[in-house]
Coordinates of C-alpha atoms (C1' of nucleotides) in Angstrom, one line a residue:
Chain C
X654 CA -0.2 0.1 -0.1
X655 CA 1.1 3.2 -0.8
X656 CA 0.9 5.9 1.8
X657 CA 0.7 8.7 0.1
X658 CA -3.0 9.6 -1.1
X659 CA -3.6 10.2 -4.6
X660 CA -6.4 12.4 -5.2
X661 CA -9.3 10.3 -7.3
X662 CA -10.2 11.6 -10.8
X663 CA -14.1 12.1 -11.4
X664 CA -14.6 8.7 -12.2
X665 CA -13.1 7.1 -9.4
X666 CA -15.2 9.7 -7.4
X667 CA -18.5 8.5 -8.8
X668 CA -17.3 4.7 -8.2
X669 CA -16.2 5.6 -4.5
X670 CA -19.6 7.3 -4.0
X671 CA -21.6 4.2 -5.8
X672 CA -19.6 2.0 -3.1
X673 CA -20.5 4.0 -0.3
X674 CA -24.3 3.7 -1.0
X675 CA -23.6 0.5 -1.9
X676 CA -25.3 0.8 -5.5
X677 CA -24.2 -2.4 -7.1
X678 CA -23.3 -4.6 -4.0
X679 CA -19.6 -3.5 -4.2
X680 CA -19.2 -4.8 -7.9
X681 CA -17.1 -2.4 -10.1
X682 CA -17.7 -3.9 -13.9
X683 CA -16.4 -2.3 -16.9
X684 CA -15.8 -2.9 -20.6
X685 CA -13.8 -2.0 -23.4
X686 CA -16.1 -1.9 -26.4
X687 CA -13.8 -1.5 -29.8
X688 CA -15.5 -1.9 -33.3
X689 CA -13.6 -4.6 -35.3
X690 CA -13.0 -2.1 -38.5
X691 CA -9.3 -1.1 -37.6
X692 CA -6.4 -0.9 -35.6
X693 CA -6.2 0.3 -32.0
X694 CA -4.3 3.8 -31.8
X695 CA -3.1 5.9 -29.0
X696 CA -6.6 7.2 -28.4
X697 CA -7.9 3.5 -27.7
X698 CA -5.1 3.2 -25.1
X699 CA -6.3 6.0 -23.3
X700 CA -9.7 4.1 -23.2
X701 CA -7.9 0.9 -22.6
X702 CA -5.9 2.0 -19.5
X703 CA -9.2 3.8 -17.8
X704 CA -11.3 0.8 -18.5
X705 CA -8.8 -1.6 -17.3
X706 CA -7.0 0.2 -14.3
X707 CA -10.4 1.8 -12.7
X708 CA -12.0 -1.6 -12.7
X709 CA -9.1 -3.1 -10.9
X710 CA -8.4 -0.4 -8.7
X711 CA -11.5 -1.4 -6.9
X712 CA -11.5 -4.9 -7.4
X713 CA -13.5 -5.2 -10.4
X714 CA -13.5 -6.9 -13.6
X715 CA -13.3 -5.5 -17.3
X716 CA -14.8 -7.1 -20.4
X717 CA -13.5 -7.2 -23.9
X718 CA -16.5 -6.9 -26.0
X719 CA -16.4 -6.1 -29.9
X720 CA -19.2 -3.9 -31.1
X721 CA -19.8 -5.7 -34.3
X722 CA -23.4 -4.4 -35.2
X723 CA -22.3 -3.2 -38.6
X724 CA -21.3 -6.2 -40.6
X725 CA -20.3 -4.1 -43.9
X726 CA -17.1 -2.6 -42.4
X727 CA -16.2 -5.3 -39.5
X728 CA -13.9 -8.2 -40.1
X729 CA -12.5 -11.1 -38.1
X730 CA -8.8 -10.0 -38.8
X731 CA -9.4 -6.8 -36.9
X732 CA -10.6 -9.1 -34.0
X733 CA -7.5 -10.8 -33.9
X734 CA -5.1 -7.7 -34.2
X735 CA -7.0 -6.1 -31.6
X736 CA -6.4 -8.6 -29.2
X737 CA -3.4 -9.1 -29.5
X738 CA -2.8 -5.2 -28.8
X739 CA -4.5 -5.2 -25.8
X740 CA -2.4 -8.2 -24.5
X741 CA 0.5 -6.3 -25.3
X742 CA -0.6 -3.5 -23.4
X743 CA -0.6 -5.7 -20.4
X744 CA -4.3 -6.1 -20.1
X745 CA -6.3 -9.3 -19.4
X746 CA -10.0 -10.0 -19.9
X747 CA -9.6 -13.6 -18.8
X748 CA -12.5 -15.6 -20.0
X749 CA -14.8 -12.4 -20.5
X750 CA -14.7 -12.2 -24.4
X751 CA -17.7 -11.0 -25.9
X752 CA -19.5 -9.7 -29.2
X753 CA -22.3 -7.5 -29.4
X754 CA -23.3 -10.1 -31.9
X755 CA -23.5 -12.6 -29.1
X756 CA -26.8 -10.7 -28.4
X757 CA -28.6 -10.3 -31.6
X758 CA -31.5 -12.7 -30.5
X759 CA -31.7 -10.9 -27.1
X760 CA -31.7 -7.2 -28.8
X761 CA -34.6 -8.6 -31.1
X762 CA -36.4 -9.6 -28.2
X763 CA -35.8 -6.2 -26.7
X764 CA -37.1 -4.7 -30.0
X765 CA -40.2 -6.5 -29.9
X766 CA -40.9 -5.4 -26.3
X767 CA -40.4 -1.8 -27.6
X768 CA -43.4 -2.3 -30.0
X769 CA -45.3 -4.2 -27.6
X770 CA -45.0 -1.3 -25.3
X771 CA -46.1 1.0 -28.4
X772 CA -42.4 2.6 -27.9
X773 CA -41.3 1.8 -31.5
X774 CA -42.9 1.7 -35.0
X775 CA -41.7 0.4 -38.6
X776 CA -40.9 3.5 -40.8
X777 CA -41.5 3.5 -44.6
X778 CA -40.0 6.6 -44.9
X779 CA -36.8 6.7 -47.1
X780 CA -33.4 8.0 -45.5
X781 CA -33.8 11.6 -47.0
X782 CA -37.2 11.8 -45.8
X783 CA -36.4 10.8 -42.2
X784 CA -33.2 13.4 -42.4
X785 CA -35.4 16.2 -43.6
X786 CA -38.2 15.1 -41.0
X787 CA -35.4 15.2 -38.2
X788 CA -35.8 19.1 -38.0
X789 CA -32.6 21.0 -36.9
X790 CA -31.3 22.2 -33.6
X791 CA -33.1 25.2 -33.6
X792 CA -36.3 23.6 -34.9
X793 CA -38.6 20.8 -33.8
X794 CA -38.9 17.7 -35.8
X795 CA -41.8 16.5 -37.8
X796 CA -43.6 13.2 -36.9
X797 CA -43.3 10.6 -39.7
X798 CA -46.8 9.4 -41.3
X799 CA -45.9 5.9 -40.2
X800 CA -45.3 7.0 -36.5
X801 CA -48.9 5.8 -35.1
X802 CA -49.0 2.1 -37.1
X803 CA -50.5 -0.3 -34.9
X804 CA -48.7 -2.8 -32.3
X805 CA -50.0 -5.2 -34.8
X806 CA -49.1 -4.0 -37.8
X807 CA -45.4 -2.7 -36.4
X808 CA -44.9 -6.6 -35.2
X809 CA -45.8 -8.1 -38.4
X810 CA -43.7 -5.5 -40.3
X811 CA -40.6 -5.9 -38.0
X812 CA -41.2 -9.4 -38.6
X813 CA -41.1 -9.2 -41.9
X814 CA -37.9 -7.3 -41.7
X815 CA -36.5 -9.6 -39.9
X816 CA -37.6 -12.6 -42.4
X817 CA -36.1 -10.9 -45.4
X818 CA -39.3 -9.6 -46.9
X819 CA -38.0 -6.2 -47.5
X820 CA -34.9 -4.9 -49.4
X821 CA -32.2 -2.6 -47.8
X822 CA -33.3 0.9 -46.8
X823 CA -36.9 0.4 -47.5
X824 CA -37.9 0.2 -43.8
X825 CA -36.2 0.6 -40.5
X826 CA -37.2 0.5 -37.0
X827 CA -37.3 3.3 -34.9
X828 CA -38.0 4.3 -31.1
X829 CA -41.3 6.5 -30.4
X830 CA -39.4 9.4 -28.2
X831 CA -40.1 12.8 -29.0
X832 CA -40.0 14.3 -32.4
X833 CA -39.7 18.0 -30.5
X834 CA -36.9 16.9 -27.9
X835 CA -34.0 19.4 -28.1
X836 CA -31.7 16.6 -28.2
X837 CA -31.8 15.5 -31.8
X838 CA -30.9 11.9 -30.7
X839 CA -34.4 11.5 -28.9
X840 CA -36.1 12.7 -32.0
X841 CA -37.5 8.8 -32.7
X842 CA -33.5 7.6 -33.2
X843 CA -33.5 4.6 -35.8
X844 CA -32.8 1.3 -34.0
X845 CA -32.7 -1.4 -36.5
X846 CA -31.8 -1.3 -39.9
X847 CA -32.2 -3.8 -42.9
X848 CA -28.6 -5.2 -44.5
X849 CA -28.5 -8.2 -46.4
X850 CA -25.2 -8.8 -45.6
X851 CA -22.8 -11.5 -44.5
X852 CA -21.7 -10.9 -40.8
X853 CA -18.1 -12.2 -39.7
X854 CA -19.9 -14.4 -36.7
X855 CA -23.6 -14.7 -37.3
X856 CA -23.1 -15.2 -41.1
X857 CA -26.3 -14.7 -42.8
X858 CA -28.8 -15.4 -40.1
X859 CA -29.6 -12.1 -40.1
X860 CA -30.5 -9.0 -42.5
X861 CA -31.5 -6.9 -40.0
X862 CA -29.0 -5.3 -37.7
X863 CA -29.5 -3.0 -34.4
X864 CA -27.8 0.6 -34.5
X865 CA -25.3 1.5 -31.9
X866 CA -27.7 3.0 -29.7
X867 CA -30.1 0.0 -29.5
X868 CA -27.0 -2.4 -29.1
X869 CA -24.3 -0.5 -26.9
X870 CA -26.5 0.1 -23.8
X871 CA -28.5 -3.2 -23.7
X872 CA -25.0 -5.0 -24.1
X873 CA -23.5 -3.1 -21.3
X874 CA -26.7 -4.1 -19.2
X875 CA -26.5 -7.7 -20.3
X876 CA -23.1 -7.9 -18.8
X877 CA -24.3 -6.0 -15.9
X878 CA -21.8 -3.5 -16.3
X879 CA -22.0 -1.0 -13.7
X880 CA -19.9 1.6 -14.8
X881 CA -19.8 2.3 -19.2
X882 CA -16.9 4.9 -19.5
X883 CA -16.7 6.4 -22.9
X884 CA -15.7 9.8 -24.6
X885 CA -17.4 13.0 -24.5
X886 CA -18.7 12.5 -27.9
X887 CA -21.6 10.3 -26.5
X888 CA -22.6 12.7 -24.0
X889 CA -25.9 13.0 -26.2
X890 CA -26.3 9.6 -26.2
X891 CA -26.7 9.4 -22.2
X892 CA -30.4 10.5 -22.3
X893 CA -31.1 7.5 -24.9
X894 CA -29.0 5.2 -23.4
X895 CA -31.1 5.6 -20.1
X896 CA -34.4 5.8 -22.1
X897 CA -33.6 2.4 -23.2
X898 CA -32.7 0.9 -20.0
X899 CA -36.1 2.4 -18.2
X900 CA -38.3 1.4 -20.6
X901 CA -37.2 -2.2 -21.0
X902 CA -36.5 -2.2 -17.4
X903 CA -33.1 -4.0 -17.5
X904 CA -29.9 -3.6 -15.3
X905 CA -29.0 0.1 -15.0
X906 CA -25.6 0.5 -16.3
X907 CA -24.4 4.0 -16.1
X908 CA -22.7 5.9 -18.8
X909 CA -19.9 8.1 -17.8
X910 CA -18.1 10.4 -20.2
X911 CA -14.3 11.4 -20.1
X912 CA -12.8 13.6 -23.2
X913 CA -10.4 11.4 -25.3
X914 CA -6.7 12.4 -25.2
X915 CA -5.3 14.3 -27.8
X916 CA -1.4 14.2 -28.3
X917 CA 0.4 16.3 -30.0
X918 CA 1.9 15.6 -33.8
X919 CA -0.6 12.5 -33.8
X920 CA -3.9 12.0 -35.3
X921 CA -6.3 9.1 -34.9
X922 CA -8.8 9.6 -37.3
X923 CA -9.4 6.2 -39.0
X924 CA -10.0 7.7 -42.4
X925 CA -7.0 10.1 -42.1
X926 CA -4.8 7.0 -40.8
X927 CA -5.8 5.1 -43.9
X928 CA -4.8 7.8 -46.4
X929 CA -1.4 7.8 -44.7
X930 CA -1.1 4.2 -45.7
X931 CA -2.7 4.5 -49.0
X932 CA -0.5 7.3 -50.2
X933 CA 2.2 5.4 -49.5
X934 CA 3.4 8.0 -47.0
X935 CA 4.1 5.1 -44.2
X936 CA 4.9 1.6 -44.8
X937 CA 2.0 0.4 -43.3
X938 CA -0.6 0.3 -39.8
X939 CA 2.3 -0.8 -38.3
X940 CA 4.9 1.7 -39.5
X941 CA 7.1 2.8 -36.7
X942 CA 5.8 6.5 -37.2
X943 CA 2.2 5.5 -37.0
X944 CA 0.2 6.0 -33.6
X945 CA -1.2 2.8 -33.5
X946 CA -0.4 0.4 -31.0
X947 CA 1.6 -1.8 -33.3
X948 CA 3.6 1.3 -34.5
X949 CA 4.4 2.4 -31.4
X950 CA 5.3 -1.0 -30.3
X951 CA 7.6 -1.4 -33.3
X952 CA 9.0 2.1 -32.9
X953 CA 10.2 0.6 -29.3
X954 CA 7.9 2.4 -26.9
X955 CA 7.4 -0.2 -23.9
X956 CA 4.0 -1.0 -22.9
X957 CA 4.5 0.3 -19.3
X958 CA 5.7 3.5 -20.5
X959 CA 2.6 3.8 -22.3
X960 CA 0.4 2.9 -19.4
X961 CA 2.5 5.7 -17.4
X962 CA 1.8 8.1 -19.6
X963 CA -1.9 7.6 -19.9
X964 CA -1.6 7.4 -15.9
X965 CA 0.1 11.0 -16.2
X966 CA -2.2 12.4 -18.7
X967 CA -5.1 12.2 -16.1
X968 CA -8.7 11.9 -16.6
X969 CA -11.0 14.9 -16.9
X970 CA -14.0 16.2 -19.2
X971 CA -12.3 18.9 -20.7
X972 CA -10.5 19.2 -24.3
X973 CA -6.7 18.6 -23.9
X974 CA -3.7 18.5 -26.2
X975 CA -1.2 16.4 -24.2
X976 CA 2.6 17.6 -24.9
X977 CA 4.7 14.8 -27.2
X978 CA 7.6 15.8 -24.4
X979 CA 5.5 14.1 -21.6
X980 CA 5.2 10.9 -23.6
X981 CA 8.7 10.7 -24.3
X982 CA 9.5 11.6 -20.6
X983 CA 7.5 8.3 -19.7
X984 CA 9.3 6.5 -22.5
X985 CA 12.9 7.7 -21.3
X986 CA 11.7 6.9 -17.7
X987 CA 10.9 2.9 -18.6
X988 CA 13.7 2.6 -21.2
X989 CA 16.6 4.2 -18.6
X990 CA 15.4 1.0 -16.2
X991 CA 15.3 -1.6 -18.6
X992 CA 17.6 -0.9 -21.7
X993 CA 20.7 -2.5 -22.1
X994 CA 23.5 -0.1 -23.2
X995 CA 25.7 -0.3 -26.1
X996 CA 28.0 1.5 -28.0
X997 CA 27.4 2.6 -31.4
X998 CA 29.0 5.4 -33.9
X999 CA 27.2 7.0 -36.2
X1000 CA 29.3 9.6 -37.7
X1001 CA 32.8 7.5 -37.4
X1002 CA 36.3 9.6 -37.2
X1003 CA 39.0 7.6 -36.8
X1004 CA 41.3 7.3 -33.8
X1005 CA 44.8 5.7 -34.0
X1006 CA 46.2 5.0 -30.5
X1007 CA 50.1 5.1 -31.2
X1008 CA 51.1 3.2 -28.4
X1009 CA 48.8 0.4 -28.6
X1010 CA 50.3 -2.8 -30.0
X1011 CA 49.4 -3.6 -33.9
X1012 CA 47.8 -6.9 -33.5
X1013 CA 46.8 -6.8 -30.1
X1014 CA 43.1 -6.7 -28.9
X1015 CA 41.4 -7.3 -25.8
X1016 CA 38.1 -7.8 -24.5
X1017 CA 36.7 -5.3 -22.1
X1018 CA 33.9 -6.0 -20.0
X1019 CA 30.9 -3.6 -19.8
X1020 CA 27.7 -3.9 -17.9
X1021 CA 24.8 -4.6 -19.8
X1022 CA 22.5 -2.0 -17.7
X1023 CA 24.3 -0.2 -15.1
X1024 CA 21.0 0.7 -13.6
X1025 CA 19.6 -3.0 -12.8
X1026 CA 22.0 -4.7 -10.2
X1027 CA 20.9 -8.0 -11.6
X1028 CA 21.7 -7.4 -15.3
X1029 CA 24.6 -9.0 -16.7
X1030 CA 27.7 -8.2 -18.8
X1031 CA 29.3 -8.3 -21.9
X1032 CA 32.5 -8.0 -23.7
X1033 CA 33.9 -5.2 -26.0
X1034 CA 36.7 -5.7 -28.2
X1035 CA 39.4 -2.8 -28.2
X1036 CA 42.5 -2.4 -30.5
X1037 CA 44.4 0.1 -31.8
X1038 CA 42.3 1.5 -34.3
X1039 CA 38.7 2.6 -33.3
X1040 CA 35.9 5.1 -34.4
X1041 CA 34.7 7.8 -32.0
X1042 CA 31.7 10.3 -32.9
X1043 CA 33.1 13.0 -35.3
X1044 CA 31.5 15.5 -33.2
X1045 CA 33.5 14.4 -30.2
X1046 CA 36.8 15.6 -31.7
X1047 CA 37.5 19.7 -32.3
X1048 CA 40.6 21.0 -33.8
X1049 CA 40.3 24.4 -31.6
X1050 CA 37.5 23.2 -29.1
X1051 CA 35.9 25.9 -26.4
X1052 CA 36.5 25.9 -23.0
X1053 CA 33.4 24.1 -22.1
X1054 CA 34.0 21.6 -24.5
X1055 CA 34.3 18.1 -22.4
X1056 CA 35.8 16.2 -25.3
X1057 CA 38.6 15.1 -27.5
X1058 CA 41.0 18.1 -28.9
X1059 CA 44.6 18.8 -29.6
X1060 CA 46.5 18.0 -25.8
X1061 CA 43.3 17.1 -24.1
X1062 CA 42.5 13.6 -22.3
X1063 CA 39.2 11.7 -22.3
X1064 CA 37.7 8.4 -20.9
X1065 CA 36.8 6.0 -23.6
X1066 CA 33.7 4.5 -21.9
X1067 CA 34.9 1.1 -19.9
X1068 CA 38.3 1.2 -21.6
X1069 CA 41.3 3.7 -21.2
X1070 CA 42.1 7.1 -21.0
X1071 CA 43.6 8.7 -24.0
X1072 CA 45.4 11.9 -24.6
X1073 CA 45.0 13.5 -28.2
X1074 CA 48.6 14.2 -29.4
X1075 CA 47.4 15.1 -33.4
X1076 CA 45.9 15.0 -36.1
X1077 CA 45.5 14.7 -39.6
X1078 CA 43.4 16.8 -42.1
X1079 CA 42.6 15.5 -45.8
X1080 CA 42.8 17.7 -48.8
X1081 CA 39.3 19.4 -48.1
X1082 CA 40.4 20.3 -44.8
X1083 CA 38.5 17.7 -42.7
X1084 CA 39.9 15.9 -40.0
X1085 CA 40.7 12.4 -41.1
X1086 CA 42.7 10.8 -38.2
X1087 CA 43.2 11.6 -34.8
X1088 CA 46.4 10.4 -32.9
X1089 CA 46.2 9.5 -29.6
X1090 CA 48.5 7.4 -26.7
X1091 CA 46.6 5.4 -24.3
X1092 CA 47.5 5.1 -20.6
X1093 CA 47.7 1.7 -19.8
X1094 CA 47.2 1.7 -16.3
X1095 CA 43.8 3.9 -16.4
X1096 CA 41.6 0.7 -17.9
X1097 CA 38.2 0.9 -16.6
X1098 CA 37.4 -0.5 -13.1
X1099 CA 41.3 -0.6 -12.1
X1100 CA 42.6 2.6 -13.0
X1101 CA 45.6 3.4 -10.8
X1102 CA 46.6 6.4 -13.1
X1103 CA 45.4 8.9 -11.1
X1104 CA 44.4 11.1 -14.3
X1105 CA 41.2 12.6 -14.5
X1106 CA 39.4 13.1 -17.6
X1107 CA 36.2 15.3 -17.6
X1108 CA 34.7 13.7 -20.7
X1109 CA 33.6 10.1 -21.6
X1110 CA 33.1 9.1 -25.1
X1111 CA 31.7 5.8 -26.6
X1112 CA 33.7 4.1 -29.3
X1113 CA 34.2 0.9 -31.4
X1114 CA 37.2 -1.3 -32.6
X1115 CA 37.6 -0.3 -36.4
X1116 CA 38.1 -4.2 -37.0
X1117 CA 35.2 -5.5 -34.8
X1118 CA 32.7 -3.2 -35.4
X1119 CA 29.8 -4.1 -37.6
X1120 CA 27.7 -2.1 -40.0
X1121 CA 23.9 -1.8 -39.2
X1122 CA 21.4 0.7 -40.3
X1123 CA 19.6 3.1 -38.1
X1124 CA 16.2 4.4 -38.6
X1125 CA 15.6 7.9 -37.0
X1126 CA 12.3 8.5 -36.1
X1127 CA 10.5 12.1 -36.2
X1128 CA 7.3 13.4 -36.0
X1129 CA 4.9 12.4 -38.7
X1130 CA 3.9 15.8 -39.2
X1131 CA 5.5 19.4 -38.8
X1132 CA 2.4 20.9 -36.7
X1133 CA 1.1 19.6 -33.4
X1134 CA -2.5 19.6 -34.7
X1135 CA -2.6 18.6 -38.4
X1136 CA -6.0 18.1 -38.4
X1137 CA -7.3 21.2 -36.9
X1138 CA -6.6 23.8 -39.6
X1139 CA -9.9 24.8 -41.7
X1140 CA -7.9 26.0 -44.7
X1141 CA -5.3 23.2 -44.6
X1142 CA -5.2 19.5 -45.4
X1143 CA -3.7 17.5 -42.7
X1144 CA -1.2 16.1 -45.4
X1145 CA 0.1 19.5 -46.2
X1146 CA 1.8 19.0 -42.7
X1147 CA 3.6 15.8 -43.6
X1148 CA 7.1 15.6 -42.1
X1149 CA 9.2 14.6 -45.2
X1150 CA 12.1 14.0 -42.8
X1151 CA 10.0 11.6 -40.4
X1152 CA 12.2 8.8 -41.3
X1153 CA 16.0 9.0 -42.3
X1154 CA 18.2 6.5 -42.6
X1155 CA 21.8 6.4 -41.2
X1156 CA 24.7 3.7 -41.5
X1157 CA 26.7 3.2 -38.3
X1158 CA 28.9 1.0 -36.9
X1159 CA 28.1 -1.2 -33.9
X1160 CA 29.8 -3.0 -31.1
X1161 CA 30.1 -7.1 -32.2
X1162 CA 27.6 -7.7 -29.4
X1163 CA 24.6 -5.9 -30.5
X1164 CA 24.4 -8.8 -33.6
X1165 CA 22.7 -10.7 -31.0
X1166 CA 20.2 -8.0 -30.6
X1167 CA 16.5 -9.4 -30.0
X1168 CA 13.6 -8.2 -31.0
X1169 CA 11.1 -6.9 -28.4
X1170 CA 14.5 -5.7 -26.5
X1171 CA 15.4 -2.1 -25.7
X1172 CA 18.8 -0.8 -26.4
X1173 CA 20.4 2.4 -25.2
X1174 CA 23.4 3.6 -27.7
X1175 CA 25.2 5.4 -25.4
X1176 CA 25.3 9.0 -25.6
X1177 CA 22.8 9.0 -28.3
X1178 CA 19.4 7.5 -28.1
X1179 CA 17.3 4.6 -27.5
X1180 CA 16.7 2.0 -30.0
X1181 CA 15.0 -1.0 -30.7
X1182 CA 15.2 -3.9 -33.5
X1183 CA 12.9 -3.4 -36.2
X1184 CA 11.4 -6.7 -37.7
X1185 CA 13.0 -5.7 -41.4
X1186 CA 16.4 -6.9 -39.9
X1187 CA 18.0 -9.9 -41.2
X1188 CA 20.8 -12.2 -39.8
X1189 CA 23.9 -10.3 -41.4
X1190 CA 21.8 -6.7 -41.7
X1191 CA 20.5 -5.4 -38.6
X1192 CA 18.1 -2.3 -38.5
X1193 CA 17.3 -0.2 -35.3
X1194 CA 14.6 2.1 -34.7
X1195 CA 15.4 5.4 -32.7
X1196 CA 12.5 5.0 -30.1
X1197 CA 13.6 8.4 -28.3
X1198 CA 16.8 10.4 -28.3
X1199 CA 18.8 11.0 -24.8
X1200 CA 18.2 14.3 -23.2
X1201 CA 20.9 16.5 -24.4
X1202 CA 21.9 19.4 -22.1
X1203 CA 24.7 20.7 -24.1
X1204 CA 24.2 22.3 -27.4
X1205 CA 27.7 22.2 -28.8
X1206 CA 29.9 25.1 -30.2
Chain J
rU974 C1' -31.2 30.4 -33.4
rG975 C1' -31.6 25.1 -29.5
rA976 C1' -29.6 21.6 -26.5
rC977 C1' -25.9 19.7 -24.1
rU978 C1' -20.5 19.9 -21.9
rC979 C1' -15.9 22.6 -20.2
rA980 C1' -13.2 27.1 -18.4
rU981 C1' -7.0 26.7 -12.7
rG982 C1' 1.1 28.3 -14.9
rG983 C1' 3.7 26.9 -21.4
rU984 C1' 1.3 21.8 -21.3
rG985 C1' -1.7 18.5 -18.2
rU986 C1' -3.9 17.0 -13.8
rA987 C1' -5.2 18.1 -8.3
rA988 C1' -7.0 21.0 -4.4
rU989 C1' -14.3 17.7 -2.1
rG990 C1' -16.4 26.3 1.4
rG991 C1' -10.6 27.2 5.2
rU992 C1' -2.4 28.8 3.1
rA993 C1' -3.4 27.0 -5.0
rA994 C1' 0.0 21.0 -5.3
rC995 C1' 2.0 17.5 -8.2
rA996 C1' 3.9 16.1 -13.0
rC997 C1' 6.1 17.2 -17.6
rU998 C1' 8.2 21.4 -20.3
rA999 C1' 12.1 25.8 -19.7
rC1000 C1' 16.0 28.0 -16.7
rG1001 C1' 19.7 27.5 -13.0
rG1002 C1' 22.7 24.5 -9.8
rU1003 C1' 25.2 19.5 -7.3
rU1004 C1' 26.6 14.5 -8.2
rU1005 C1' 28.6 11.4 -12.3
rU1006 C1' 33.8 6.3 -16.4
rU1007 C1' 26.4 8.3 -20.6
rG1008 C1' 26.9 16.5 -21.2
rG1009 C1' 22.3 10.3 -19.8
rU1010 C1' 20.4 9.0 -14.8
rA1011 C1' 19.5 10.8 -10.0
rC1012 C1' 19.1 15.2 -6.9
rC1013 C1' 18.4 20.5 -5.5
rG1014 C1' 16.2 25.1 -6.8
rU1015 C1' 13.5 29.1 -9.6
rC1016 C1' 8.7 30.1 -12.7
rA1017 C1' 0.1 31.0 -11.9
rU1018 C1' -3.6 34.9 -6.5
rU1019 C1' -8.1 29.9 -10.7
rC1020 C1' -12.1 33.6 -18.2
rA1021 C1' -14.9 38.2 -16.4
rA1022 C1' -18.7 40.9 -13.6
rG1023 C1' -21.7 40.7 -9.7
rG1024 C1' -23.9 37.8 -5.2
rU1025 C1' -23.9 34.4 -0.7
rU1026 C1' -20.2 33.8 3.5
rC1027 C1' -16.2 34.8 8.7
rG1028 C1' -14.0 33.1 4.5
rA1029 C1' -15.1 31.3 -2.7
rG1030 C1' -10.8 28.0 -7.8
rU1031 C1' -14.8 25.6 -5.4
rC1032 C1' -21.7 27.7 -4.2
rC1033 C1' -25.7 31.3 -6.7
rU1034 C1' -26.6 34.9 -11.4
rU1035 C1' -25.3 37.1 -15.7
rG1036 C1' -21.6 37.5 -19.5
rU1037 C1' -17.7 35.9 -22.5
rG1038 C1' -14.7 32.1 -24.9
rA1039 C1' -14.1 26.8 -26.3
rG1040 C1' -16.2 22.1 -27.8
rU1041 C1' -20.2 18.9 -29.3
rC1042 C1' -25.1 17.2 -31.7
rA1043 C1' -29.1 16.9 -37.4
rA1044 C1' -24.8 8.7 -40.6
rC1045 C1' -29.9 3.1 -42.2
rC1046 C1' -21.6 4.8 -38.4
rA1047 C1' -19.4 3.3 -33.9

RNA sequence: UGACUCAUGGUGUAAUGGUAACACUACGGUUUUUGGUACCGUCAUUCAAGGUUCGAGUCCUUGUGAGUCAACCA
């Protein structure tokens, strides 16, 4: 138990109050209800965390329920992908995997019940007619000419709809609420439509399908969901949600809306994400730049970091735009704990250690992860010629530059202290080689030299280094809210430098890099092995750069 | 024009009528065989105007601003 009391968000307040009044005999049951028609993204992650974590906090459970009431857009392949993503995020719905389509029979009965109560009717109006009779926010709607059909006629017509007697679009079932209601959704909403379409689970059993409003709340009720958490956009649906529960006299689930999370430089519109894929601006839904779970995972963001991020972003009802910095902060925090450290040189500059024997090499030991006491170590070969970063040497360095320069000494990480004795330039005036001497008794861990070096550099042995590919990932867009500009298309803000490729020299140990593990290339950034790698060509995605507190020059 | 939400530092979230707090960012500093990490410090009288109260970010009224709603989508 934590001794510090963390304040509750407004949803937790509601739950605590319900617990106090014993509203549901101490039960807390939530659900995550994705529609299987697309891939999960950062916005879903927030919803998943809120649903699973809130329930868990109060000893409750969370169901996974696919909201599959529209057969024309949904598919089983998404069902698999979504489950994989939720598991990866670290959540478990145990044996509570449900589908709204499991309830089609029950929903059909509910509809008949409503008809019997004179609270639903079959409408023969066209889609356009229904829309025009709906009215507008400022003017009341008009009642449909079919609104007062008899219960018997409605019942028989609805059965006819179910039996396939009518064509798509020719009839709908509507709830009889109030065409004058200020809330448009209460103006006799459609609850069943005819769709002669094959459903991914129920096949051809049905040719009528319930609309969201007639499926979601009832599904919640059937599953005894106590707190149905959804985003603010559904707030206008709540009166309808409650209306059906009241009229049907079923379990009183309660819908609670929270503001969805917006993150700088990310978009979550399914349609727009698809455009990126279709236009070839990304390689697919799992491109490491995509805000999808698959993309974030591929980029190297750990599930724990994503969970921490959602937690720190908080829960409330106001519009928000979370800074990308917070996400990166959470990612670094987690990665610092779990990443193995390695040395990789991106822009090589050759250093020749003049007093080191020509053919000698030694294996130097380096801790895999100094932040983790239980981590092991690995060996790094050291020899006469090494690469350091070009930016780690300056011909005429300023005073605050802690790296290599003529006459200066630096520590080579896990190795020796070296002293710069000179350098050579090529015909273009660029530094080509740097000459150093090493201090033999300054070996890492057994340094008795007494020499103090302010800076520490990473390096690789020229002879032993292996070439690899680095994919440097940046924001997909140049604007923090690319789809918020009325006069500009979000694609105008596509960042053409969102992925740049670099070739680098890595220490041999990295050839054993594993998919799903995280690596810190010291003094540079965190990287994760990409799935495109092969045995002799390793590819790493830059997850996030290390913080840099020195600007240079 | 209607209804429904919301309004606290640069960002996000707290403060449940009683001294505006925490995190991220930014900027300083300490430590360091990663200019990383860790640690310390600095940065807001709460949209406006009235009202209730001994006391208001919190309650009431009126404004102002922002968002959402008129798919046989979810």
